[in-house]
PDB file of C-alpha atoms in Angstrom:
ATOM      1  CA  UNK A  19      68.971  63.736 165.305  1.00 82.00           C
ATOM      2  CA  UNK A  20      66.383  62.679 167.897  1.00 83.00           C
ATOM      3  CA  UNK A  21      68.763  60.086 169.370  1.00 89.00           C
ATOM      4  CA  UNK A  22      71.351  62.812 169.985  1.00 87.00           C
ATOM      5  CA  UNK A  23      68.830  64.812 172.018  1.00 83.00           C
ATOM      6  CA  UNK A  24      67.989  61.961 174.387  1.00 85.00           C
ATOM      7  CA  UNK A  25      69.098  62.784 177.910  1.00 85.00           C
ATOM      8  CA  UNK A  26      69.778  66.448 177.193  1.00 85.00           C
ATOM      9  CA  UNK A  27      67.989  69.216 179.020  1.00 84.00           C
ATOM     10  CA  UNK A  28      66.607  72.225 177.130  1.00 85.00           C
ATOM     11  CA  UNK A  29      69.166  74.197 179.184  1.00 90.00           C
ATOM     12  CA  UNK A  30      71.995  72.269 177.487  1.00 90.00           C
ATOM     13  CA  UNK A  31      70.822  73.422 174.066  1.00 91.00           C
ATOM     14  CA  UNK A  32      70.225  77.087 174.912  1.00 95.00           C
ATOM     15  CA  UNK A  33      72.831  79.728 174.150  1.00 96.00           C
ATOM     16  CA  UNK A  34      74.580  80.892 177.308  1.00 96.00           C
ATOM     17  CA  UNK A  35      72.741  84.247 177.509  1.00 96.00           C
ATOM     18  CA  UNK A  36      69.304  82.572 177.320  1.00 96.00           C
ATOM     19  CA  UNK A  37      69.910  79.742 179.789  1.00 96.00           C
ATOM     20  CA  UNK A  38      68.385  81.696 182.727  1.00 96.00           C
ATOM     21  CA  UNK A  39      65.125  81.882 180.731  1.00 94.00           C
ATOM     22  CA  UNK A  40      65.081  78.114 180.275  1.00 92.00           C
ATOM     23  CA  UNK A  41      66.021  77.396 183.893  1.00 92.00           C
ATOM     24  CA  UNK A  42      63.185  79.618 185.051  1.00 93.00           C
ATOM     25  CA  UNK A  43      60.742  77.813 182.765  1.00 89.00           C
ATOM     26  CA  UNK A  44      61.814  74.406 184.039  1.00 85.00           C
ATOM     27  CA  UNK A  45      61.408  75.628 187.623  1.00 88.00           C
ATOM     28  CA  UNK A  46      57.912  76.795 186.719  1.00 89.00           C
ATOM     29  CA  UNK A  47      57.034  73.331 185.380  1.00 85.00           C
ATOM     30  CA  UNK A  48      58.523  71.568 188.401  1.00 82.00           C
ATOM     31  CA  UNK A  49      56.422  73.658 190.780  1.00 85.00           C
ATOM     32  CA  UNK A  50      53.179  72.921 188.949  1.00 86.00           C
ATOM     33  CA  UNK A  51      53.055  75.868 186.570  1.00 89.00           C
ATOM     34  CA  UNK A  52      52.656  75.889 182.814  1.00 91.00           C
ATOM     35  CA  UNK A  53      54.129  78.049 180.075  1.00 91.00           C
ATOM     36  CA  UNK A  54      53.442  78.433 176.415  1.00 91.00           C
ATOM     37  CA  UNK A  55      55.199  80.120 173.524  1.00 92.00           C
ATOM     38  CA  UNK A  56      58.352  81.306 175.299  1.00 94.00           C
ATOM     39  CA  UNK A  57      61.090  82.096 172.789  1.00 95.00           C
ATOM     40  CA  UNK A  58      64.824  81.770 173.244  1.00 96.00           C
ATOM     41  CA  UNK A  59      67.868  80.825 171.202  1.00 96.00           C
ATOM     42  CA  UNK A  60      69.566  77.442 170.875  1.00 95.00           C
ATOM     43  CA  UNK A  61      72.751  76.375 169.169  1.00 92.00           C
ATOM     44  CA  UNK A  62      72.463  73.652 166.546  1.00 90.00           C
ATOM     45  CA  UNK A  63      74.994  70.866 166.169  1.00 88.00           C
ATOM     46  CA  UNK A  64      76.641  72.772 163.291  1.00 92.00           C
ATOM     47  CA  UNK A  65      77.042  75.844 165.546  1.00 91.00           C
ATOM     48  CA  UNK A  66      74.319  78.016 164.027  1.00 95.00           C
ATOM     49  CA  UNK A  67      71.983  79.792 166.411  1.00 96.00           C
ATOM     50  CA  UNK A  68      68.238  79.613 165.875  1.00 96.00           C
ATOM     51  CA  UNK A  69      65.139  80.764 167.726  1.00 96.00           C
ATOM     52  CA  UNK A  70      62.861  78.140 169.274  1.00 95.00           C
ATOM     53  CA  UNK A  71      59.598  78.321 171.135  1.00 94.00           C
ATOM     54  CA  UNK A  72      59.124  76.263 174.270  1.00 91.00           C
ATOM     55  CA  UNK A  73      55.893  75.171 175.900  1.00 91.00           C
ATOM     56  CA  UNK A  74      55.528  72.822 178.802  1.00 88.00           C
ATOM     57  CA  UNK A  75      53.539  71.589 181.744  1.00 88.00           C
ATOM     58  CA  UNK A  76      54.023  69.358 184.757  1.00 86.00           C
ATOM     59  CA  UNK A  77      53.028  65.684 184.443  1.00 85.00           C
ATOM     60  CA  UNK A  78      53.385  64.457 188.001  1.00 78.00           C
ATOM     61  CA  UNK A  79      53.837  65.605 191.579  1.00 75.00           C
ATOM     62  CA  UNK A  80      57.563  64.789 191.777  1.00 74.00           C
ATOM     63  CA  UNK A  81      58.817  67.373 189.310  1.00 68.00           C
ATOM     64  CA  UNK A  82      58.343  65.590 186.002  1.00 78.00           C
ATOM     65  CA  UNK A  83      57.306  67.687 183.051  1.00 82.00           C
ATOM     66  CA  UNK A  84      56.666  67.424 179.353  1.00 85.00           C
ATOM     67  CA  UNK A  85      58.294  70.035 177.180  1.00 83.00           C
ATOM     68  CA  UNK A  86      57.674  70.830 173.548  1.00 87.00           C
ATOM     69  CA  UNK A  87      60.220  72.834 171.575  1.00 86.00           C
ATOM     70  CA  UNK A  88      59.745  73.977 167.998  1.00 93.00           C
ATOM     71  CA  UNK A  89      61.835  75.898 165.502  1.00 94.00           C
ATOM     72  CA  UNK A  90      60.448  79.430 165.040  1.00 96.00           C
ATOM     73  CA  UNK A  91      63.652  80.948 163.655  1.00 96.00           C
ATOM     74  CA  UNK A  92      62.212  82.126 160.352  1.00 96.00           C
ATOM     75  CA  UNK A  93      59.151  83.617 162.032  1.00 95.00           C
ATOM     76  CA  UNK A  94      61.290  85.384 164.676  1.00 95.00           C
ATOM     77  CA  UNK A  95      63.611  86.846 162.045  1.00 95.00           C
ATOM     78  CA  UNK A  96      60.642  87.927 159.910  1.00 96.00           C
ATOM     79  CA  UNK A  97      59.048  89.631 162.939  1.00 96.00           C
ATOM     80  CA  UNK A  98      62.344  91.389 163.754  1.00 95.00           C
ATOM     81  CA  UNK A  99      62.707  92.576 160.144  1.00 96.00           C
ATOM     82  CA  UNK A 100      59.107  93.800 160.146  1.00 96.00           C
ATOM     83  CA  UNK A 101      59.625  95.631 163.444  1.00 96.00           C
ATOM     84  CA  UNK A 102      62.737  97.329 162.030  1.00 97.00           C
ATOM     85  CA  UNK A 103      60.888  98.268 158.833  1.00 96.00           C
ATOM     86  CA  UNK A 104      58.097  99.757 160.959  1.00 96.00           C
ATOM     87  CA  UNK A 105      60.643 101.779 162.978  1.00 94.00           C
ATOM     88  CA  UNK A 106      62.112 103.103 159.735  1.00 94.00           C
ATOM     89  CA  UNK A 107      58.655 103.883 158.354  1.00 94.00           C
ATOM     90  CA  UNK A 108      57.695 105.749 161.532  1.00 92.00           C
ATOM     91  CA  UNK A 109      60.927 107.735 161.300  1.00 89.00           C
ATOM     92  CA  UNK A 110      60.255 108.624 157.664  1.00 91.00           C
ATOM     93  CA  UNK A 111      56.660 109.593 158.451  1.00 91.00           C
ATOM     94  CA  UNK A 112      57.778 111.862 161.302  1.00 93.00           C
ATOM     95  CA  UNK A 113      60.805 113.512 159.676  1.00 93.00           C
ATOM     96  CA  UNK A 114      61.259 116.229 157.081  1.00 93.00           C
ATOM     97  CA  UNK A 115      63.389 114.742 154.313  1.00 91.00           C
ATOM     98  CA  UNK A 116      65.458 117.850 153.574  1.00 93.00           C
ATOM     99  CA  UNK A 117      66.221 119.083 157.083  1.00 93.00           C
ATOM    100  CA  UNK A 118      66.091 115.746 158.969  1.00 92.00           C
ATOM    101  CA  UNK A 119      64.122 117.632 161.648  1.00 94.00           C
ATOM    102  CA  UNK A 120      60.647 116.636 162.773  1.00 94.00           C
ATOM    103  CA  UNK A 121      57.993 117.449 160.194  1.00 95.00           C
ATOM    104  CA  UNK A 122      54.923 119.641 160.740  1.00 94.00           C
ATOM    105  CA  UNK A 123      52.685 116.719 161.744  1.00 94.00           C
ATOM    106  CA  UNK A 124      55.176 115.612 164.400  1.00 94.00           C
ATOM    107  CA  UNK A 125      55.632 119.225 165.532  1.00 94.00           C
ATOM    108  CA  UNK A 126      51.869 119.648 166.026  1.00 94.00           C
ATOM    109  CA  UNK A 127      51.577 116.405 167.991  1.00 93.00           C
ATOM    110  CA  UNK A 128      54.582 117.144 170.203  1.00 91.00           C
ATOM    111  CA  UNK A 129      53.411 120.719 170.821  1.00 91.00           C
ATOM    112  CA  UNK A 130      50.023 119.430 172.019  1.00 90.00           C
ATOM    113  CA  UNK A 131      51.778 116.881 174.243  1.00 88.00           C
ATOM    114  CA  UNK A 132      54.071 119.567 175.692  1.00 85.00           C
ATOM    115  CA  UNK A 133      51.106 121.838 176.463  1.00 82.00           C
ATOM    116  CA  UNK A 134      49.240 118.968 178.100  1.00 84.00           C
ATOM    117  CA  UNK A 135      52.256 117.982 180.211  1.00 80.00           C
ATOM    118  CA  UNK A 136      52.973 121.479 181.455  1.00 77.00           C
ATOM    119  CA  UNK A 137      49.296 122.472 181.795  1.00 72.00           C
ATOM    120  CA  UNK A 138      50.290 125.960 182.865  1.00 65.00           C
ATOM    121  CA  UNK A 139      52.244 124.807 185.919  1.00 69.00           C
ATOM    122  CA  UNK A 140      55.719 124.684 184.432  1.00 79.00           C
ATOM    123  CA  UNK A 141      57.895 126.727 182.137  1.00 84.00           C
ATOM    124  CA  UNK A 142      57.577 126.095 178.445  1.00 85.00           C
ATOM    125  CA  UNK A 143      59.277 127.809 175.531  1.00 89.00           C
ATOM    126  CA  UNK A 144      58.613 127.710 171.827  1.00 91.00           C
ATOM    127  CA  UNK A 145      61.101 129.313 169.466  1.00 92.00           C
ATOM    128  CA  UNK A 146      60.016 130.070 165.906  1.00 93.00           C
ATOM    129  CA  UNK A 147      62.647 130.925 163.337  1.00 93.00           C
ATOM    130  CA  UNK A 148      62.048 132.331 159.884  1.00 93.00           C
ATOM    131  CA  UNK A 149      65.084 132.482 157.583  1.00 92.00           C
ATOM    132  CA  UNK A 150      65.120 136.081 156.362  1.00 91.00           C
ATOM    133  CA  UNK A 151      65.246 136.821 152.619  1.00 92.00           C
ATOM    134  CA  UNK A 152      65.172 133.106 151.767  1.00 92.00           C
ATOM    135  CA  UNK A 153      63.149 133.572 148.572  1.00 91.00           C
ATOM    136  CA  UNK A 154      65.673 136.100 147.287  1.00 93.00           C
ATOM    137  CA  UNK A 155      68.500 133.695 148.183  1.00 94.00           C
ATOM    138  CA  UNK A 156      66.744 130.859 146.340  1.00 91.00           C
ATOM    139  CA  UNK A 157      66.082 133.058 143.308  1.00 92.00           C
ATOM    140  CA  UNK A 158      69.678 134.247 143.136  1.00 94.00           C
ATOM    141  CA  UNK A 159      71.593 131.038 143.915  1.00 95.00           C
ATOM    142  CA  UNK A 160      69.071 128.354 142.927  1.00 95.00           C
ATOM    143  CA  UNK A 161      67.082 125.748 144.797  1.00 93.00           C
ATOM    144  CA  UNK A 162      69.997 123.349 145.424  1.00 95.00           C
ATOM    145  CA  UNK A 163      71.856 126.147 147.235  1.00 95.00           C
ATOM    146  CA  UNK A 164      68.657 127.046 149.099  1.00 93.00           C
ATOM    147  CA  UNK A 165      68.300 123.417 150.177  1.00 94.00           C
ATOM    148  CA  UNK A 166      71.893 123.375 151.446  1.00 95.00           C
ATOM    149  CA  UNK A 167      71.265 126.634 153.309  1.00 94.00           C
ATOM    150  CA  UNK A 168      68.144 125.235 155.012  1.00 94.00           C
ATOM    151  CA  UNK A 169      70.013 122.034 155.866  1.00 94.00           C
ATOM    152  CA  UNK A 170      72.817 124.047 157.513  1.00 94.00           C
ATOM    153  CA  UNK A 171      70.380 126.182 159.509  1.00 93.00           C
ATOM    154  CA  UNK A 172      68.526 122.995 160.518  1.00 94.00           C
ATOM    155  CA  UNK A 173      71.753 121.306 161.635  1.00 94.00           C
ATOM    156  CA  UNK A 174      72.457 124.331 163.839  1.00 92.00           C
ATOM    157  CA  UNK A 175      68.960 124.175 165.292  1.00 91.00           C
ATOM    158  CA  UNK A 176      69.232 120.401 165.880  1.00 91.00           C
ATOM    159  CA  UNK A 177      72.467 120.983 167.806  1.00 90.00           C
ATOM    160  CA  UNK A 178      70.446 123.083 170.274  1.00 85.00           C
ATOM    161  CA  UNK A 179      68.267 120.091 171.220  1.00 86.00           C
ATOM    162  CA  UNK A 180      69.664 118.844 174.520  1.00 83.00           C
ATOM    163  CA  UNK A 181      67.006 116.616 176.042  1.00 83.00           C
ATOM    164  CA  UNK A 182      64.687 113.883 174.809  1.00 80.00           C
ATOM    165  CA  UNK A 183      61.571 115.985 175.323  1.00 78.00           C
ATOM    166  CA  UNK A 184      62.925 118.879 173.239  1.00 83.00           C
ATOM    167  CA  UNK A 185      62.278 118.867 169.516  1.00 88.00           C
ATOM    168  CA  UNK A 186      63.462 120.809 166.494  1.00 92.00           C
ATOM    169  CA  UNK A 187      61.017 120.877 163.583  1.00 94.00           C
ATOM    170  CA  UNK A 188      60.467 122.261 160.127  1.00 94.00           C
ATOM    171  CA  UNK A 189      57.300 124.259 160.567  1.00 93.00           C
ATOM    172  CA  UNK A 190      56.960 125.383 156.963  1.00 89.00           C
ATOM    173  CA  UNK A 191      59.094 126.275 153.937  1.00 90.00           C
ATOM    174  CA  UNK A 192      61.905 128.233 155.620  1.00 92.00           C
ATOM    175  CA  UNK A 193      60.271 128.327 159.047  1.00 94.00           C
ATOM    176  CA  UNK A 194      61.750 126.222 161.810  1.00 95.00           C
ATOM    177  CA  UNK A 195      60.695 125.684 165.404  1.00 94.00           C
ATOM    178  CA  UNK A 196      62.164 124.477 168.656  1.00 93.00           C
ATOM    179  CA  UNK A 197      59.930 123.120 171.429  1.00 90.00           C
ATOM    180  CA  UNK A 198      61.540 123.443 174.869  1.00 89.00           C
ATOM    181  CA  UNK A 199      59.399 121.960 177.667  1.00 87.00           C
ATOM    182  CA  UNK A 200      60.532 122.990 181.141  1.00 84.00           C
ATOM    183  CA  UNK A 201      62.648 125.861 179.794  1.00 85.00           C
ATOM    184  CA  UNK A 202      61.892 129.433 180.800  1.00 86.00           C
ATOM    185  CA  UNK A 203      62.346 132.558 178.664  1.00 87.00           C
ATOM    186  CA  UNK A 204      65.822 133.453 179.933  1.00 88.00           C
ATOM    187  CA  UNK A 205      67.275 130.004 179.222  1.00 86.00           C
ATOM    188  CA  UNK A 206      65.444 129.757 175.880  1.00 84.00           C
TER     189      UNK A 206
END
Protein backbone atom coordinates (compact mmCIF):
# COMPACT_ATOMS: atom_id res chain seq x y z
CA UNK A 1 0.00 0.00 0.00
CA UNK A 2 1.23 3.56 -0.62
CA UNK A 3 1.25 4.32 3.12
CA UNK A 4 3.59 1.37 3.70
CA UNK A 5 6.08 2.79 1.20
CA UNK A 6 6.32 6.19 2.89
CA UNK A 7 9.80 6.75 4.27
CA UNK A 8 11.35 3.79 2.47
CA UNK A 9 14.19 4.20 0.04
CA UNK A 10 14.18 2.35 -3.30
CA UNK A 11 17.27 0.58 -1.89
CA UNK A 12 15.12 -0.91 0.90
CA UNK A 13 12.84 -2.55 -1.65
CA UNK A 14 15.52 -3.93 -3.98
CA UNK A 15 16.69 -7.52 -3.73
CA UNK A 16 20.13 -7.75 -2.15
CA UNK A 17 21.97 -8.47 -5.43
CA UNK A 18 20.47 -5.39 -7.15
CA UNK A 19 20.97 -2.87 -4.34
CA UNK A 20 24.30 -1.60 -5.79
CA UNK A 21 22.39 -0.64 -8.97
CA UNK A 22 19.89 1.40 -6.96
CA UNK A 23 22.56 3.02 -4.78
CA UNK A 24 24.42 4.08 -7.90
CA UNK A 25 21.25 5.56 -9.39
CA UNK A 26 20.50 7.53 -6.23
CA UNK A 27 24.08 8.85 -6.22
CA UNK A 28 23.59 9.93 -9.82
CA UNK A 29 20.44 11.87 -8.88
CA UNK A 30 22.09 13.47 -5.86
CA UNK A 31 24.97 14.75 -7.99
CA UNK A 32 22.68 16.33 -10.57
CA UNK A 33 22.38 13.48 -13.05
CA UNK A 34 19.27 11.85 -14.44
CA UNK A 35 18.41 8.28 -15.35
CA UNK A 36 15.56 6.66 -17.15
CA UNK A 37 14.34 3.11 -17.61
CA UNK A 38 16.83 1.30 -15.38
CA UNK A 39 15.54 -2.16 -14.46
CA UNK A 40 16.16 -4.10 -11.29
CA UNK A 41 14.31 -6.49 -9.00
CA UNK A 42 12.34 -5.73 -5.85
CA UNK A 43 10.71 -7.96 -3.29
CA UNK A 44 7.00 -7.47 -2.69
CA UNK A 45 5.42 -7.61 0.74
CA UNK A 46 4.33 -11.22 0.07
CA UNK A 47 7.95 -12.17 -0.74
CA UNK A 48 7.61 -12.48 -4.51
CA UNK A 49 10.29 -10.87 -6.64
CA UNK A 50 9.32 -8.66 -9.55
CA UNK A 51 11.12 -6.45 -12.05
CA UNK A 52 10.64 -2.68 -11.84
CA UNK A 53 11.89 0.20 -13.90
CA UNK A 54 13.24 3.28 -12.17
CA UNK A 55 13.58 6.79 -13.54
CA UNK A 56 14.59 9.85 -11.63
CA UNK A 57 16.08 13.31 -11.60
CA UNK A 58 17.34 15.82 -9.07
CA UNK A 59 14.90 18.47 -7.81
CA UNK A 60 17.17 20.74 -5.80
CA UNK A 61 20.79 21.55 -5.09
CA UNK A 62 20.93 19.77 -1.71
CA UNK A 63 20.51 16.22 -2.95
CA UNK A 64 16.75 15.93 -3.24
CA UNK A 65 15.39 13.88 -6.09
CA UNK A 66 12.14 12.60 -7.49
CA UNK A 67 12.02 8.94 -8.38
CA UNK A 68 9.42 7.06 -10.36
CA UNK A 69 9.23 3.28 -10.13
CA UNK A 70 6.89 1.12 -12.19
CA UNK A 71 6.17 -2.58 -12.41
CA UNK A 72 7.62 -4.02 -15.64
CA UNK A 73 7.71 -7.64 -14.47
CA UNK A 74 5.51 -9.07 -17.20
CA UNK A 75 7.36 -7.18 -19.92
CA UNK A 76 10.77 -8.27 -18.54
CA UNK A 77 9.71 -11.91 -18.36
CA UNK A 78 8.23 -11.73 -21.87
CA UNK A 79 11.48 -10.22 -23.20
CA UNK A 80 13.52 -12.95 -21.46
CA UNK A 81 11.27 -15.68 -22.91
CA UNK A 82 11.55 -14.12 -26.37
CA UNK A 83 15.34 -13.89 -26.08
CA UNK A 84 15.50 -17.57 -25.08
CA UNK A 85 13.19 -18.55 -27.96
CA UNK A 86 15.45 -16.60 -30.34
CA UNK A 87 18.53 -18.41 -28.98
CA UNK A 88 16.79 -21.74 -29.55
CA UNK A 89 15.70 -20.70 -33.04
CA UNK A 90 19.24 -19.61 -33.94
CA UNK A 91 20.54 -22.95 -32.68
CA UNK A 92 17.99 -24.86 -34.75
CA UNK A 93 18.76 -22.76 -37.83
CA UNK A 94 22.50 -23.40 -37.47
CA UNK A 95 22.45 -27.10 -36.57
CA UNK A 96 21.91 -30.29 -38.54
CA UNK A 97 19.05 -32.14 -36.85
CA UNK A 98 20.44 -35.66 -37.27
CA UNK A 99 24.09 -35.13 -36.39
CA UNK A 100 23.74 -32.13 -34.02
CA UNK A 101 26.77 -30.67 -35.84
CA UNK A 102 26.72 -27.31 -37.60
CA UNK A 103 24.76 -27.40 -40.84
CA UNK A 104 26.09 -26.48 -44.30
CA UNK A 105 25.00 -22.83 -44.03
CA UNK A 106 26.84 -22.43 -40.73
CA UNK A 107 29.86 -24.30 -42.13
CA UNK A 108 30.06 -21.92 -45.11
CA UNK A 109 29.81 -18.83 -42.90
CA UNK A 110 32.38 -20.08 -40.39
CA UNK A 111 34.77 -21.14 -43.17
CA UNK A 112 34.63 -17.64 -44.67
CA UNK A 113 35.22 -16.13 -41.22
CA UNK A 114 38.18 -18.46 -40.60
CA UNK A 115 39.75 -17.54 -43.96
CA UNK A 116 39.25 -13.84 -43.26
CA UNK A 117 40.78 -14.12 -39.78
CA UNK A 118 43.85 -16.03 -40.89
CA UNK A 119 44.26 -14.11 -44.17
CA UNK A 120 47.21 -16.28 -45.12
CA UNK A 121 49.29 -15.32 -42.08
CA UNK A 122 48.41 -18.19 -39.78
CA UNK A 123 47.93 -21.92 -39.95
CA UNK A 124 44.52 -23.18 -40.89
CA UNK A 125 43.29 -26.72 -41.42
CA UNK A 126 40.13 -28.08 -42.94
CA UNK A 127 39.39 -31.78 -42.64
CA UNK A 128 36.77 -33.31 -44.93
CA UNK A 129 35.46 -36.76 -44.15
CA UNK A 130 33.35 -38.94 -46.41
CA UNK A 131 31.91 -42.09 -44.84
CA UNK A 132 32.94 -44.85 -47.24
CA UNK A 133 30.31 -47.23 -48.65
CA UNK A 134 27.51 -45.41 -46.81
CA UNK A 135 24.92 -45.99 -49.54
CA UNK A 136 25.59 -49.73 -49.44
CA UNK A 137 25.30 -49.65 -45.63
CA UNK A 138 21.99 -47.78 -45.87
CA UNK A 139 20.67 -50.17 -48.52
CA UNK A 140 21.61 -53.24 -46.50
CA UNK A 141 20.67 -52.16 -42.96
CA UNK A 142 18.05 -49.47 -43.63
CA UNK A 143 17.89 -45.73 -43.11
CA UNK A 144 17.39 -45.85 -39.32
CA UNK A 145 20.66 -47.78 -38.99
CA UNK A 146 22.32 -45.36 -41.42
CA UNK A 147 21.12 -42.45 -39.29
CA UNK A 148 22.55 -44.07 -36.15
CA UNK A 149 25.84 -44.67 -37.97
CA UNK A 150 26.08 -41.02 -39.06
CA UNK A 151 25.20 -39.88 -35.54
CA UNK A 152 28.00 -42.03 -34.08
CA UNK A 153 30.56 -40.76 -36.60
CA UNK A 154 29.37 -37.20 -35.89
CA UNK A 155 29.71 -37.69 -32.13
CA UNK A 156 33.30 -38.83 -32.70
CA UNK A 157 33.99 -35.80 -34.87
CA UNK A 158 32.38 -33.44 -32.31
CA UNK A 159 34.66 -34.88 -29.62
CA UNK A 160 37.63 -33.61 -31.67
CA UNK A 161 36.47 -29.99 -31.34
CA UNK A 162 38.63 -28.50 -28.60
CA UNK A 163 38.31 -24.73 -28.91
CA UNK A 164 35.50 -22.26 -29.46
CA UNK A 165 36.74 -21.27 -32.91
CA UNK A 166 36.82 -24.88 -34.14
CA UNK A 167 33.69 -26.32 -35.70
CA UNK A 168 32.45 -29.72 -36.79
CA UNK A 169 29.82 -29.66 -39.53
CA UNK A 170 27.70 -31.85 -41.74
CA UNK A 171 28.82 -30.80 -45.19
CA UNK A 172 26.46 -33.05 -47.14
CA UNK A 173 24.74 -36.43 -46.89
CA UNK A 174 27.54 -38.54 -45.39
CA UNK A 175 30.21 -35.85 -45.70
CA UNK A 176 31.46 -34.17 -42.56
CA UNK A 177 33.97 -31.40 -42.03
CA UNK A 178 36.13 -29.99 -39.27
CA UNK A 179 37.37 -26.40 -39.40
CA UNK A 180 40.56 -25.90 -37.36
CA UNK A 181 41.76 -22.27 -37.34
CA UNK A 182 45.32 -21.87 -36.07
CA UNK A 183 46.08 -25.58 -36.49
CA UNK A 184 48.82 -26.72 -38.84
CA UNK A 185 48.89 -29.92 -40.91
CA UNK A 186 50.83 -32.02 -38.40
CA UNK A 187 48.48 -31.25 -35.51
CA UNK A 188 45.39 -31.61 -37.73
